[in-house]
Amino acid sequence: MYAFSILFLFLGLTSAVTVTDCDIDPQNSCRVNCSGTIVDISDLVNYPYNISLSPSIPVGNYFLYNPCTGVKCETSDEYLSAVCLSDDDGSYSCGRLAESSATWEMTNTNPYKFTIHYEGGDCTGNDCKTSLFTFSETDSSAVSIKYKGLGNGDYQFEVTGKCIGQNGCDLTPSPRHANISGYIGFILIVLSLVALLVYFIAGILIMKFYKGATGRELIPNYAFWSGLPLLVKDGCLFTISPCCTKRKEYDSI
């Protein structure tokens, strides 16, 4: 029994980290087929997309990203690039758009996670600039593309959002996210009701044993609570009065 459990656990872990290579659509470099799973980032953002950099990052001014139709960088205008790095001296290719230079890999489908590696950018000797984009599905409806730093010879970027290229993606929050929001709202309502109950019970006890009050005077702040319905009525009349007649001053209601 234990042997079977260990085997199933091993198979589950193995399948969880399986990397699937993707085939790029010859007609659309933003669309791939990953063993039957279609990913399309054509409408992810408005291309070319400007990836801004903080002045504290000594890389350049900004990156320009266009994985669908490409851009021409100043130092490599003989071919189209997926990523350009711009600085005060010009712009440089950080990965070619050509199908032979782009590698897509799907690492998870629930939630979605995949990478795109662009090679063949501007080279110095055998050292060529490359870029790695990691796409991760989150509960945020807004898509975010951020530069994360230089690692393993790649300019590394992180792309997050609810819809990051899934076919037929729905912006409705995931069940887990919706359940968490519902639980938080329910907890806040319960806490508010408990606080109100404690307020009245403690107030009544104080009024009875500390101040010796009786009857309706046992209710803490009785004057406020007894006048609350009238205050609500006056507030409603003041709010809707412009819709019915000329606006009135609050004191005249």
GROMACS .gro file of C-alpha atoms in nm:
model
  253
    1MET     CA    1   0.000   0.000   0.000
    2TYR     CA    2   0.278   0.240   0.093
    3ALA     CA    3   0.466   0.148  -0.225
    4PHE     CA    4   0.164   0.244  -0.440
    5SER     CA    5   0.121   0.572  -0.250
    6ILE     CA    6   0.485   0.663  -0.305
    7LEU     CA    7   0.454   0.570  -0.674
    8PHE     CA    8   0.146   0.791  -0.723
    9LEU     CA    9   0.315   1.078  -0.540
   10PHE     CA   10   0.623   1.044  -0.760
   11LEU     CA   11   0.414   1.037  -1.077
   12GLY     CA   12   0.219   1.343  -0.961
   13LEU     CA   13   0.536   1.540  -0.890
   14THR     CA   14   0.685   1.432  -1.222
   15SER     CA   15   0.379   1.546  -1.418
   16ALA     CA   16   0.368   1.876  -1.228
   17VAL     CA   17   0.712   1.978  -1.354
   18THR     CA   18   0.680   1.845  -1.710
   19VAL     CA   19   0.797   2.099  -1.968
   20THR     CA   20   0.612   2.100  -2.301
   21ASP     CA   21   0.773   2.246  -2.611
   22CYS     CA   22   0.547   2.461  -2.826
   23ASP     CA   23   0.516   2.497  -3.205
   24ILE     CA   24   0.497   2.855  -3.331
   25ASP     CA   25   0.223   2.938  -3.581
   26PRO     CA   26   0.398   3.025  -3.911
   27GLN     CA   27   0.137   3.295  -3.974
   28ASN     CA   28   0.146   3.449  -3.625
   29SER     CA   29   0.458   3.455  -3.407
   30CYS     CA   30   0.240   3.538  -3.104
   31ARG     CA   31   0.043   3.214  -3.130
   32VAL     CA   32   0.169   2.865  -3.044
   33ASN     CA   33   0.041   2.511  -3.003
   34CYS     CA   34   0.178   2.334  -2.695
   35SER     CA   35   0.074   1.970  -2.747
   36GLY     CA   36  -0.286   2.073  -2.812
   37THR     CA   37  -0.295   2.373  -2.577
   38ILE     CA   38  -0.327   2.696  -2.774
   39VAL     CA   39  -0.160   3.010  -2.637
   40ASP     CA   40  -0.205   3.346  -2.810
   41ILE     CA   41  -0.055   3.669  -2.673
   42SER     CA   42  -0.153   3.880  -2.975
   43ASP     CA   43  -0.395   4.093  -2.770
   44LEU     CA   44  -0.211   4.077  -2.439
   45VAL     CA   45  -0.114   4.449  -2.450
   46ASN     CA   46  -0.080   4.719  -2.712
   47TYR     CA   47   0.240   4.646  -2.906
   48PRO     CA   48   0.507   4.767  -2.922
   49TYR     CA   49   0.499   4.774  -2.543
   50ASN     CA   50   0.730   5.004  -2.350
   51ILE     CA   51   0.879   4.833  -2.042
   52SER     CA   52   1.000   5.122  -1.829
   53LEU     CA   53   1.310   5.105  -1.612
   54SER     CA   54   1.383   5.277  -1.284
   55PRO     CA   55   1.666   5.534  -1.297
   56SER     CA   56   1.839   5.324  -1.032
   57ILE     CA   57   1.871   5.031  -1.274
   58PRO     CA   58   2.194   5.081  -1.475
   59VAL     CA   59   2.076   4.892  -1.784
   60GLY     CA   60   1.925   5.158  -2.007
   61ASN     CA   61   1.621   5.380  -2.044
   62TYR     CA   62   1.354   5.125  -2.141
   63PHE     CA   63   1.283   4.800  -2.326
   64LEU     CA   64   1.055   4.785  -2.629
   65TYR     CA   65   0.868   4.455  -2.670
   66ASN     CA   66   0.682   4.340  -2.981
   67PRO     CA   67   0.655   3.960  -3.011
   68CYS     CA   68   0.403   3.969  -3.297
   69THR     CA   69   0.543   4.191  -3.573
   70GLY     CA   70   0.878   4.284  -3.421
   71VAL     CA   71   1.071   4.610  -3.410
   72LYS     CA   72   1.390   4.729  -3.576
   73CYS     CA   73   1.659   4.828  -3.329
   74GLU     CA   74   1.902   5.098  -3.441
   75THR     CA   75   2.215   4.882  -3.425
   76SER     CA   76   2.054   4.581  -3.594
   77ASP     CA   77   1.802   4.713  -3.846
   78GLU     CA   78   1.883   4.432  -4.090
   79TYR     CA   79   1.647   4.199  -3.901
   80LEU     CA   80   1.336   4.223  -3.681
   81SER     CA   81   1.375   4.192  -3.305
   82ALA     CA   82   1.124   4.091  -3.042
   83VAL     CA   83   1.299   4.301  -2.775
   84CYS     CA   84   1.502   4.621  -2.801
   85LEU     CA   85   1.692   4.791  -2.522
   86SER     CA   86   1.713   5.168  -2.556
   87ASP     CA   87   1.973   5.387  -2.388
   88ASP     CA   88   2.130   5.727  -2.451
   89ASP     CA   89   2.348   5.587  -2.731
   90GLY     CA   90   2.073   5.408  -2.927
   91SER     CA   91   1.877   5.083  -2.919
   92TYR     CA   92   2.010   4.727  -2.924
   93SER     CA   93   1.851   4.394  -3.007
   94CYS     CA   94   1.797   4.164  -2.709
   95GLY     CA   95   1.649   3.876  -2.906
   96ARG     CA   96   1.538   3.818  -3.265
   97LEU     CA   97   1.177   3.765  -3.369
   98ALA     CA   98   1.264   3.484  -3.610
   99GLU     CA   99   1.102   3.147  -3.532
  100SER     CA  100   1.446   2.986  -3.503
  101SER     CA  101   1.542   3.236  -3.231
  102ALA     CA  102   1.227   3.209  -3.013
  103THR     CA  103   1.165   2.911  -2.785
  104TRP     CA  104   0.829   2.870  -2.609
  105GLU     CA  105   0.789   2.621  -2.324
  106MET     CA  106   0.472   2.540  -2.128
  107THR     CA  107   0.544   2.441  -1.767
  108ASN     CA  108   0.190   2.439  -1.625
  109THR     CA  109  -0.170   2.472  -1.746
  110ASN     CA  110  -0.355   2.515  -1.416
  111PRO     CA  111  -0.268   2.786  -1.343
  112TYR     CA  112  -0.103   2.878  -1.672
  113LYS     CA  113   0.272   2.927  -1.672
  114PHE     CA  114   0.501   2.937  -1.973
  115THR     CA  115   0.823   3.098  -2.091
  116ILE     CA  116   0.952   3.256  -2.411
  117HIS     CA  117   1.327   3.272  -2.471
  118TYR     CA  118   1.452   3.506  -2.743
  119GLU     CA  119   1.807   3.456  -2.870
  120GLY     CA  120   2.031   3.597  -3.141
  121GLY     CA  121   2.040   3.962  -3.039
  122ASP     CA  122   2.336   4.199  -3.076
  123CYS     CA  123   2.656   4.004  -3.024
  124THR     CA  124   3.006   4.079  -2.903
  125GLY     CA  125   3.216   3.781  -3.002
  126ASN     CA  126   3.026   3.475  -2.880
  127ASP     CA  127   2.827   3.677  -2.624
  128CYS     CA  128   2.481   3.763  -2.762
  129LYS     CA  129   2.207   3.952  -2.578
  130THR     CA  130   1.905   3.730  -2.500
  131SER     CA  131   1.573   3.778  -2.322
  132LEU     CA  132   1.358   3.545  -2.110
  133PHE     CA  133   0.988   3.619  -2.047
  134THR     CA  134   0.806   3.420  -1.779
  135PHE     CA  135   0.424   3.431  -1.799
  136SER     CA  136   0.227   3.343  -1.485
  137GLU     CA  137  -0.151   3.338  -1.440
  138THR     CA  138  -0.279   3.534  -1.138
  139ASP     CA  139  -0.616   3.671  -1.021
  140SER     CA  140  -0.538   4.027  -1.132
  141SER     CA  141  -0.741   4.146  -1.433
  142ALA     CA  142  -0.462   4.388  -1.529
  143VAL     CA  143  -0.162   4.255  -1.719
  144SER     CA  144   0.177   4.353  -1.577
  145ILE     CA  145   0.512   4.327  -1.758
  146LYS     CA  146   0.816   4.403  -1.545
  147TYR     CA  147   1.190   4.376  -1.586
  148LYS     CA  148   1.328   4.155  -1.307
  149GLY     CA  149   1.702   4.175  -1.371
  150LEU     CA  150   1.988   4.000  -1.546
  151GLY     CA  151   2.033   3.629  -1.477
  152ASN     CA  152   2.210   3.342  -1.654
  153GLY     CA  153   2.299   3.578  -1.936
  154ASP     CA  154   1.934   3.672  -1.998
  155TYR     CA  155   1.741   3.992  -1.950
  156GLN     CA  156   1.458   3.847  -1.739
  157PHE     CA  157   1.099   3.970  -1.748
  158GLU     CA  158   0.789   3.873  -1.553
  159VAL     CA  159   0.442   3.885  -1.710
  160THR     CA  160   0.142   3.836  -1.480
  161GLY     CA  161  -0.235   3.865  -1.512
  162LYS     CA  162  -0.560   3.670  -1.522
  163CYS     CA  163  -0.555   3.641  -1.903
  164ILE     CA  164  -0.203   3.587  -2.037
  165GLY     CA  165  -0.288   3.415  -2.363
  166GLN     CA  166  -0.524   3.131  -2.267
  167ASN     CA  167  -0.783   3.043  -2.529
  168GLY     CA  168  -1.126   3.179  -2.423
  169CYS     CA  169  -0.996   3.333  -2.101
  170ASP     CA  170  -1.260   3.472  -1.862
  171LEU     CA  171  -1.172   3.772  -1.643
  172THR     CA  172  -1.404   3.645  -1.368
  173PRO     CA  173  -1.198   3.588  -1.049
  174SER     CA  174  -1.107   3.228  -0.982
  175PRO     CA  175  -1.333   3.037  -0.735
  176ARG     CA  176  -1.058   3.044  -0.473
  177HIS     CA  177  -1.022   3.423  -0.501
  178ALA     CA  178  -1.401   3.473  -0.493
  179ASN     CA  179  -1.438   3.245  -0.190
  180ILE     CA  180  -1.167   3.433  -0.002
  181SER     CA  181  -1.340   3.766  -0.075
  182GLY     CA  182  -1.673   3.621   0.041
  183TYR     CA  183  -1.522   3.490   0.363
  184ILE     CA  184  -1.364   3.826   0.441
  185GLY     CA  185  -1.694   4.010   0.388
  186PHE     CA  186  -1.881   3.758   0.605
  187ILE     CA  187  -1.622   3.785   0.883
  188LEU     CA  188  -1.642   4.166   0.879
  189ILE     CA  189  -2.023   4.156   0.907
  190VAL     CA  190  -2.007   3.908   1.197
  191LEU     CA  191  -1.745   4.117   1.377
  192SER     CA  192  -1.959   4.430   1.335
  193LEU     CA  193  -2.268   4.257   1.477
  194VAL     CA  194  -2.069   4.113   1.768
  195ALA     CA  195  -1.921   4.458   1.845
  196LEU     CA  196  -2.271   4.611   1.841
  197LEU     CA  197  -2.403   4.337   2.072
  198VAL     CA  198  -2.114   4.381   2.315
  199TYR     CA  199  -2.171   4.758   2.308
  200PHE     CA  200  -2.535   4.723   2.413
  201ILE     CA  201  -2.477   4.452   2.674
  202ALA     CA  202  -2.183   4.633   2.836
  203GLY     CA  203  -2.370   4.964   2.816
  204ILE     CA  204  -2.679   4.824   2.986
  205LEU     CA  205  -2.473   4.669   3.265
  206ILE     CA  206  -2.287   4.995   3.324
  207MET     CA  207  -2.607   5.201   3.320
  208LYS     CA  208  -2.780   4.962   3.564
  209PHE     CA  209  -2.509   4.888   3.820
  210TYR     CA  210  -2.290   5.198   3.792
  211LYS     CA  211  -2.544   5.473   3.727
  212GLY     CA  212  -2.853   5.303   3.872
  213ALA     CA  213  -3.064   5.367   3.561
  214THR     CA  214  -3.398   5.192   3.505
  215GLY     CA  215  -3.643   5.140   3.219
  216ARG     CA  216  -3.549   5.276   2.879
  217GLU     CA  217  -3.264   5.475   3.034
  218LEU     CA  218  -3.077   5.146   3.055
  219ILE     CA  219  -3.007   5.176   2.681
  220PRO     CA  220  -2.670   5.350   2.636
  221ASN     CA  221  -2.699   5.680   2.448
  222TYR     CA  222  -3.077   5.643   2.444
  223ALA     CA  223  -3.132   5.991   2.302
  224PHE     CA  224  -2.921   5.912   1.994
  225TRP     CA  225  -3.078   5.572   1.923
  226SER     CA  226  -3.432   5.699   1.973
  227GLY     CA  227  -3.371   5.982   1.728
  228LEU     CA  228  -3.188   5.768   1.471
  229PRO     CA  229  -3.499   5.684   1.261
  230LEU     CA  230  -3.577   6.055   1.222
  231LEU     CA  231  -3.217   6.129   1.127
  232VAL     CA  232  -3.231   5.859   0.859
  233LYS     CA  233  -3.561   5.996   0.729
  234ASP     CA  234  -3.425   6.352   0.710
  235GLY     CA  235  -3.111   6.230   0.533
  236CYS     CA  236  -3.316   6.043   0.272
  237LEU     CA  237  -3.540   6.344   0.210
  238PHE     CA  238  -3.238   6.572   0.171
  239THR     CA  239  -3.082   6.328  -0.076
  240ILE     CA  240  -3.386   6.284  -0.303
  241SER     CA  241  -3.526   6.637  -0.277
  242PRO     CA  242  -3.323   6.771  -0.580
  243CYS     CA  243  -3.486   6.502  -0.796
  244CYS     CA  244  -3.838   6.613  -0.703
  245THR     CA  245  -3.827   6.987  -0.639
  246LYS     CA  246  -3.578   7.269  -0.604
  247ARG     CA  247  -3.288   7.191  -0.374
  248LYS     CA  248  -3.364   7.276  -0.013
  249GLU     CA  249  -3.137   7.359   0.272
  250TYR     CA  250  -3.106   7.075   0.520
  251ASP     CA  251  -3.247   7.284   0.808
  252SER     CA  252  -3.567   7.350   0.614
  253ILE     CA  253  -3.657   6.982   0.576
   0.00000   0.00000   0.00000
